[in-house]
């Protein structure tokens, strides 16, 4: 597509050549597949907005962005939003900026709260494809900052058998994590309490009421980078994606771990998905393939 420089000159924008080099260097098989990918980002705050910008600059096909909040001056200690965005909804301000950066990306903006009953249904419906039953999205990225919203994403993704990634930054702003959640195959958000998962990292992702959490653009930018790197690896099949990756800035510690689903999970749908996964792994074809 064409872009007009500040000087008035109109030039062909070709942001892809450096990305295509990934292919020439043997890192990614067919980088162009990125254009066919749809990613939903829930929460376009400190982590989600940066993740959205990264995916936009990587040339993702379509982004669905969700948030109920407006941009405030208090958000200026994070990346992405600018003072002139104040008063706009985060989703609309983000859509405008992202489309300026890369007009080839289709951005769908959903200004809503996903946790109330109506929001839950609308969120789920927005992910559905033309058949009205299965998801049209390749990956959901959770960039919210509260337990309730994560539980909602967990439930919708279990219902749609949708792979998703969770991210979090601790209340003291110096640690964070990302987690890959594949219904039935890896732990769901309710299988393991987050505080247990985080042993080894000083992790307190769950905001307490009335506490003014600290926040650093560095930690949020790093977590967004880790999240989008994992998303690219997952969608374009290169490298390995850890089930859990922590980041502790005080000790420069990046622990990884496998988190298996729990047969005692409180969510019955998770237990159902685990049984389906078990059956998939034990078909004659699957057993033969592993032999
Ligand atoms: P602060 O830490 O000052 O509260 P914040 O709310 O912007 O800032 P971030 O961690 O930067 O927090 O971003 C989380 C984002 O997720 C916010 O933009 C918030 O509006 C959004 N979010 C949280 N819960 C929901 C929800 N239920 N539905 C839609 N968006 C949500
Ligand atoms: Zn579970």
Tab-separated table of C-alpha atoms and ligand atoms in Angstrom:
chain	number	residue	atom	x	y	z
A	1	UNK	CA	0.000	0.000	0.000
A	2	UNK	CA	0.974	3.655	-0.492
A	3	UNK	CA	1.896	5.981	2.339
A	4	UNK	CA	2.352	9.739	2.331
A	5	UNK	CA	5.488	10.963	4.085
A	6	UNK	CA	5.443	14.145	6.197
A	7	UNK	CA	7.318	15.788	3.292
A	8	UNK	CA	4.288	15.108	1.089
A	9	UNK	CA	6.083	12.490	-0.993
A	10	UNK	CA	3.978	9.376	-1.714
A	11	UNK	CA	5.922	6.106	-1.572
A	12	UNK	CA	5.231	2.394	-1.661
A	13	UNK	CA	5.341	1.011	1.847
A	14	UNK	CA	7.097	-2.317	2.043
A	15	UNK	CA	7.447	-3.233	5.674
A	16	UNK	CA	7.640	-6.918	4.890
A	17	UNK	CA	11.116	-7.468	3.434
A	18	UNK	CA	12.802	-7.733	6.845
A	19	UNK	CA	10.076	-10.091	8.001
A	20	UNK	CA	10.421	-12.198	4.865
A	21	UNK	CA	14.124	-12.538	5.678
A	22	UNK	CA	13.022	-14.793	8.541
A	23	UNK	CA	11.972	-17.203	5.857
A	24	UNK	CA	15.197	-16.927	3.849
A	25	UNK	CA	17.169	-17.582	7.012
A	26	UNK	CA	15.212	-20.730	7.740
A	27	UNK	CA	13.507	-19.551	10.928
A	28	UNK	CA	9.953	-19.607	9.582
A	29	UNK	CA	8.637	-21.788	6.760
A	30	UNK	CA	6.064	-19.552	5.151
A	31	UNK	CA	5.952	-16.155	6.835
A	32	UNK	CA	3.146	-14.958	4.537
A	33	UNK	CA	0.762	-17.159	6.537
A	34	UNK	CA	0.734	-14.347	9.110
A	35	UNK	CA	-1.680	-12.498	6.800
A	36	UNK	CA	-4.253	-15.276	7.213
A	37	UNK	CA	-4.146	-15.142	11.007
A	38	UNK	CA	-6.780	-13.628	13.247
A	39	UNK	CA	-5.874	-12.720	16.811
A	40	UNK	CA	-8.219	-11.510	19.551
A	41	UNK	CA	-6.668	-9.287	22.218
A	42	UNK	CA	-8.736	-8.847	25.358
A	43	UNK	CA	-7.665	-5.736	27.277
A	44	UNK	CA	-5.757	-3.024	25.405
A	45	UNK	CA	-4.004	-1.531	28.418
A	46	UNK	CA	-0.291	-1.590	29.216
A	47	UNK	CA	0.347	-5.057	27.764
A	48	UNK	CA	-2.476	-5.498	25.226
A	49	UNK	CA	-1.956	-2.253	23.320
A	50	UNK	CA	1.745	-3.013	22.846
A	51	UNK	CA	0.957	-6.591	21.806
A	52	UNK	CA	-1.543	-5.194	19.271
A	53	UNK	CA	1.064	-2.835	17.847
A	54	UNK	CA	3.630	-5.644	17.547
A	55	UNK	CA	1.198	-7.922	15.710
A	56	UNK	CA	0.198	-5.008	13.461
A	57	UNK	CA	3.823	-4.367	12.549
A	58	UNK	CA	4.312	-8.107	11.945
A	59	UNK	CA	1.503	-7.957	9.374
A	60	UNK	CA	-1.180	-10.055	11.079
A	61	UNK	CA	-4.371	-10.348	9.000
A	62	UNK	CA	-7.011	-9.354	11.509
A	63	UNK	CA	-7.115	-8.119	15.083
A	64	UNK	CA	-10.160	-8.176	17.349
A	65	UNK	CA	-9.626	-5.849	20.289
A	66	UNK	CA	-11.741	-5.658	23.453
A	67	UNK	CA	-11.770	-3.121	26.277
A	68	UNK	CA	-14.372	-1.114	28.211
A	69	UNK	CA	-12.113	1.671	29.373
A	70	UNK	CA	-11.128	5.116	28.117
A	71	UNK	CA	-7.606	6.452	27.686
A	72	UNK	CA	-6.581	8.637	30.642
A	73	UNK	CA	-3.539	10.752	31.425
A	74	UNK	CA	-2.768	8.173	34.125
A	75	UNK	CA	-1.998	5.698	31.317
A	76	UNK	CA	0.930	7.766	30.009
A	77	UNK	CA	3.457	5.812	32.060
A	78	UNK	CA	2.768	2.962	29.654
A	79	UNK	CA	3.640	2.639	25.966
A	80	UNK	CA	1.407	3.118	22.898
A	81	UNK	CA	-1.260	5.682	23.858
A	82	UNK	CA	-0.585	9.425	23.589
A	83	UNK	CA	-2.014	12.403	25.453
A	84	UNK	CA	-4.189	13.373	22.471
A	85	UNK	CA	-6.005	10.023	22.834
A	86	UNK	CA	-7.341	10.981	26.277
A	87	UNK	CA	-11.109	10.670	26.453
A	88	UNK	CA	-11.362	8.227	23.536
A	89	UNK	CA	-12.148	4.593	24.249
A	90	UNK	CA	-8.970	2.505	24.270
A	91	UNK	CA	-10.402	0.313	21.506
A	92	UNK	CA	-11.200	3.217	19.161
A	93	UNK	CA	-7.920	5.027	19.840
A	94	UNK	CA	-6.013	1.780	19.282
A	95	UNK	CA	-7.884	0.943	16.084
A	96	UNK	CA	-7.097	4.369	14.632
A	97	UNK	CA	-3.387	4.162	15.498
A	98	UNK	CA	-2.985	0.557	14.366
A	99	UNK	CA	-4.585	1.240	10.991
A	100	UNK	CA	-2.306	4.238	10.482
A	101	UNK	CA	0.702	2.019	11.181
A	102	UNK	CA	-0.433	-0.755	8.846
A	103	UNK	CA	-3.585	-0.201	6.753
A	104	UNK	CA	-3.509	-3.843	5.601
A	105	UNK	CA	-4.539	-5.099	9.058
A	106	UNK	CA	-8.282	-5.373	9.625
A	107	UNK	CA	-9.079	-4.154	13.118
A	108	UNK	CA	-12.418	-4.919	14.782
A	109	UNK	CA	-13.003	-2.823	17.874
A	110	UNK	CA	-15.267	-4.121	20.659
A	111	UNK	CA	-15.906	-1.561	23.364
A	112	UNK	CA	-17.409	-3.723	26.080
A	113	UNK	CA	-17.090	-5.444	29.412
A	114	UNK	CA	-16.645	-9.160	28.760
A	115	UNK	CA	-17.556	-10.257	32.289
A	116	UNK	CA	-21.236	-9.388	32.644
A	117	UNK	CA	-23.834	-11.775	31.219
A	118	UNK	CA	-24.437	-9.705	28.089
A	119	UNK	CA	-20.700	-9.134	27.617
A	120	UNK	CA	-19.951	-12.838	27.955
A	121	UNK	CA	-22.391	-13.702	25.163
A	122	UNK	CA	-21.250	-10.831	22.934
A	123	UNK	CA	-17.598	-11.759	23.445
A	124	UNK	CA	-18.297	-15.385	22.580
A	125	UNK	CA	-20.414	-14.451	19.536
A	126	UNK	CA	-17.691	-12.135	18.204
A	127	UNK	CA	-15.245	-15.053	18.085
A	128	UNK	CA	-17.577	-17.309	16.094
A	129	UNK	CA	-17.065	-18.027	12.416
A	130	UNK	CA	-19.711	-18.286	9.669
A	131	UNK	CA	-20.879	-21.726	10.904
A	132	UNK	CA	-21.964	-20.075	14.148
A	133	UNK	CA	-20.405	-22.855	16.189
A	134	UNK	CA	-16.639	-22.811	15.895
A	135	UNK	CA	-14.104	-20.058	16.430
A	136	UNK	CA	-12.783	-17.949	13.566
A	137	UNK	CA	-9.826	-16.868	15.652
A	138	UNK	CA	-6.367	-18.463	15.644
A	139	UNK	CA	-5.426	-17.251	19.095
A	140	UNK	CA	-6.897	-15.266	21.984
A	141	UNK	CA	-4.472	-13.177	24.037
A	142	UNK	CA	-5.558	-12.258	27.546
A	143	UNK	CA	-4.113	-8.891	28.532
A	144	UNK	CA	-6.551	-8.046	31.302
A	145	UNK	CA	-5.613	-7.237	34.857
A	146	UNK	CA	-8.218	-9.003	36.961
A	147	UNK	CA	-9.328	-12.482	37.962
A	148	UNK	CA	-12.954	-12.186	36.823
A	149	UNK	CA	-12.032	-11.300	33.248
A	150	UNK	CA	-9.534	-14.182	33.096
A	151	UNK	CA	-12.199	-16.604	34.327
A	152	UNK	CA	-14.526	-15.339	31.568
A	153	UNK	CA	-11.875	-15.812	28.861
A	154	UNK	CA	-11.129	-19.273	30.289
A	155	UNK	CA	-14.797	-20.262	30.094
A	156	UNK	CA	-15.376	-18.950	26.548
A	157	UNK	CA	-12.173	-20.631	25.325
A	158	UNK	CA	-13.150	-23.942	26.941
A	159	UNK	CA	-16.579	-23.695	25.279
A	160	UNK	CA	-15.096	-22.952	21.835
A	161	UNK	CA	-12.055	-25.265	22.245
A	162	UNK	CA	-9.998	-22.163	21.600
A	163	UNK	CA	-6.291	-22.013	22.367
A	164	UNK	CA	-5.359	-18.880	24.287
A	165	UNK	CA	-2.485	-17.222	26.047
A	166	UNK	CA	-2.665	-15.502	29.373
A	167	UNK	CA	-0.364	-12.715	30.516
A	168	UNK	CA	0.115	-10.901	33.773
A	169	UNK	CA	2.252	-8.322	35.478
A	170	UNK	CA	2.657	-8.337	39.252
A	171	UNK	CA	1.286	-5.601	41.475
A	172	UNK	CA	4.816	-4.437	42.332
A	173	UNK	CA	5.534	-4.116	38.578
A	174	UNK	CA	8.783	-6.092	38.653
A	175	UNK	CA	7.657	-9.520	37.521
A	176	UNK	CA	5.283	-11.066	35.040
A	177	UNK	CA	4.369	-14.225	33.218
A	178	UNK	CA	2.768	-15.683	30.115
A	179	UNK	CA	0.949	-19.000	29.916
A	180	UNK	CA	-0.297	-21.157	27.019
A	181	UNK	CA	-3.717	-22.727	27.538
A	182	UNK	CA	-4.927	-25.428	25.158
A	183	UNK	CA	-8.329	-26.791	26.264
A	184	UNK	CA	-7.951	-30.359	27.509
A	185	UNK	CA	-4.238	-30.486	26.685
A	186	UNK	CA	-2.782	-28.056	29.206
A	187	UNK	CA	-3.989	-26.634	32.494
A	188	UNK	CA	-6.942	-24.270	32.223
A	189	UNK	CA	-6.934	-21.066	34.283
A	190	UNK	CA	-8.907	-22.856	37.010
A	191	UNK	CA	-6.837	-26.066	37.103
A	192	UNK	CA	-4.073	-24.501	39.132
A	193	UNK	CA	-4.451	-21.381	41.244
A	194	UNK	CA	-2.133	-18.711	39.760
A	195	UNK	CA	-0.306	-18.271	43.056
A	196	UNK	CA	0.682	-21.933	43.022
A	197	UNK	CA	1.755	-21.733	39.395
A	198	UNK	CA	3.984	-18.823	40.174
A	199	UNK	CA	6.110	-20.446	42.852
A	200	UNK	CA	9.653	-19.328	42.152
A	201	UNK	CA	8.596	-15.917	40.927
A	202	UNK	CA	7.281	-13.213	43.177
A	203	UNK	CA	3.991	-13.127	41.373
A	204	UNK	CA	0.903	-11.289	42.503
A	205	UNK	CA	-1.070	-10.772	39.333
A	206	UNK	CA	-4.388	-10.501	41.096
A	207	UNK	CA	-5.096	-6.926	41.926
A	208	UNK	CA	-6.479	-6.296	45.366
A	209	UNK	CA	-9.336	-3.853	45.738
A	210	UNK	CA	-8.292	-0.358	46.733
A	211	UNK	CA	-4.604	-0.951	46.205
A	212	UNK	CA	-2.824	1.377	43.810
A	213	UNK	CA	-0.644	-1.040	41.912
A	214	UNK	CA	2.777	0.000	40.700
A	215	UNK	CA	3.400	-0.040	36.980
A	216	UNK	CA	6.439	0.164	34.703
A	217	UNK	CA	6.409	0.492	30.913
A	218	UNK	CA	9.527	-1.722	30.858
A	219	UNK	CA	7.930	-4.779	32.497
A	220	UNK	CA	4.719	-4.340	30.497
A	221	UNK	CA	6.689	-3.986	27.252
A	222	UNK	CA	8.760	-7.078	28.056
A	223	UNK	CA	5.695	-9.148	28.888
A	224	UNK	CA	3.998	-7.951	25.671
A	225	UNK	CA	7.142	-8.943	23.731
A	226	UNK	CA	7.248	-12.390	25.338
A	227	UNK	CA	3.545	-12.831	24.641
A	228	UNK	CA	3.694	-11.867	20.961
A	229	UNK	CA	6.891	-13.895	20.427
A	230	UNK	CA	5.061	-16.947	21.795
A	231	UNK	CA	2.026	-16.082	19.648
A	232	UNK	CA	4.163	-15.910	16.480
A	233	UNK	CA	5.908	-19.192	17.314
A	234	UNK	CA	2.575	-20.856	17.969
A	235	UNK	CA	0.824	-19.542	14.851
A	236	UNK	CA	3.730	-19.956	12.412
A	237	UNK	CA	5.066	-23.213	13.888
A	238	UNK	CA	8.633	-22.348	14.774
A	239	UNK	CA	10.602	-22.957	17.955
A	240	UNK	CA	8.842	-24.211	21.044
A	241	UNK	CA	6.234	-22.473	23.145
A	242	UNK	CA	6.538	-23.054	26.898
A	243	UNK	CA	3.334	-23.751	28.770
A	244	UNK	CA	4.450	-21.196	31.332
A	245	UNK	CA	7.182	-18.570	31.120
A	246	UNK	CA	7.875	-16.288	34.059
A	247	UNK	CA	9.905	-13.100	34.230
A	248	UNK	CA	11.435	-11.804	37.426
A	249	UNK	CA	13.260	-8.547	36.715
A	250	UNK	CA	14.972	-8.293	40.127
A	251	UNK	CA	16.886	-11.508	39.528
A	252	UNK	CA	16.826	-11.635	35.716
A	253	UNK	CA	15.125	-14.990	36.156
A	254	UNK	CA	12.980	-16.544	33.395
A	255	UNK	CA	11.561	-19.809	34.737
A	256	UNK	CA	9.637	-22.106	32.394
A	257	UNK	CA	7.401	-25.006	33.336
A	258	UNK	CA	4.910	-27.517	32.025
A	259	UNK	CA	1.490	-27.193	33.592
A	260	UNK	CA	-0.581	-30.343	33.176
A	261	UNK	CA	-4.364	-30.142	33.394
A	262	UNK	CA	-5.822	-31.218	36.733
A	263	UNK	CA	-8.306	-34.097	36.793
A	264	UNK	CA	-9.701	-32.388	39.907
A	265	UNK	CA	-10.291	-29.043	38.141
A	266	UNK	CA	-13.326	-27.185	39.524
A	267	UNK	CA	-14.514	-26.450	35.976
A	268	UNK	CA	-16.539	-29.434	34.652
A	269	UNK	CA	-16.050	-28.344	31.030
A	270	UNK	CA	-12.286	-28.484	31.529
A	271	UNK	CA	-12.622	-32.057	32.805
A	272	UNK	CA	-14.750	-32.888	29.748
A	273	UNK	CA	-12.120	-31.386	27.396
A	274	UNK	CA	-9.447	-33.432	29.185
A	275	UNK	CA	-11.412	-36.633	28.553
A	276	UNK	CA	-11.787	-35.699	24.867
A	277	UNK	CA	-8.065	-35.028	24.607
A	278	UNK	CA	-7.344	-38.389	26.244
A	279	UNK	CA	-9.606	-40.110	23.694
A	280	UNK	CA	-7.859	-38.257	20.828
A	281	UNK	CA	-4.484	-39.459	22.069
A	282	UNK	CA	-5.677	-43.060	22.235
A	283	UNK	CA	-7.234	-43.540	18.795
A	284	UNK	CA	-5.532	-46.365	16.817
A	285	UNK	CA	-4.109	-43.715	14.429
A	286	UNK	CA	-2.642	-41.638	17.260
A	287	UNK	CA	-1.161	-44.716	18.935
A	288	UNK	CA	0.325	-45.908	15.626
A	289	UNK	CA	1.806	-42.478	14.967
A	290	UNK	CA	3.518	-42.513	18.348
A	291	UNK	CA	4.789	-46.100	18.059
B	1	LIG	P1	-4.635	0.498	36.052
B	1	LIG	O1	-3.551	-0.440	36.461
B	1	LIG	O2	-4.315	1.915	36.307
B	1	LIG	O3	-5.986	0.076	36.500
B	1	LIG	P2	-5.411	-0.408	33.460
B	1	LIG	O4	-6.788	-0.652	33.954
B	1	LIG	O5	-5.203	0.285	32.154
B	1	LIG	O6	-4.611	0.436	34.480
B	1	LIG	P3	-3.722	-2.526	32.440
B	1	LIG	O7	-3.100	-3.690	33.112
B	1	LIG	O8	-2.834	-1.536	31.786
B	1	LIG	O9	-4.676	-1.825	33.482
B	1	LIG	O10	-4.689	-3.084	31.303
B	1	LIG	C1	-5.716	-3.996	31.500
B	1	LIG	C2	-6.795	-3.636	30.512
B	1	LIG	O11	-7.815	-4.631	30.531
B	1	LIG	C3	-7.458	-2.311	30.841
B	1	LIG	O12	-7.429	-1.466	29.713
B	1	LIG	C4	-8.881	-2.707	31.219
B	1	LIG	O13	-9.836	-1.735	30.843
B	1	LIG	C5	-9.064	-4.008	30.456
B	1	LIG	N1	-10.072	-4.873	31.076
B	1	LIG	C6	-10.050	-5.394	32.321
B	1	LIG	N2	-11.166	-6.100	32.575
B	1	LIG	C7	-11.921	-6.044	31.450
B	1	LIG	C8	-13.206	-6.576	31.084
B	1	LIG	N3	-13.928	-7.294	31.939
B	1	LIG	N4	-13.690	-6.306	29.845
B	1	LIG	C9	-12.979	-5.549	28.978
B	1	LIG	N5	-11.761	-5.032	29.260
B	1	LIG	C10	-11.229	-5.269	30.481
B	2	LIG	ZN1	-9.108	-26.811	34.384
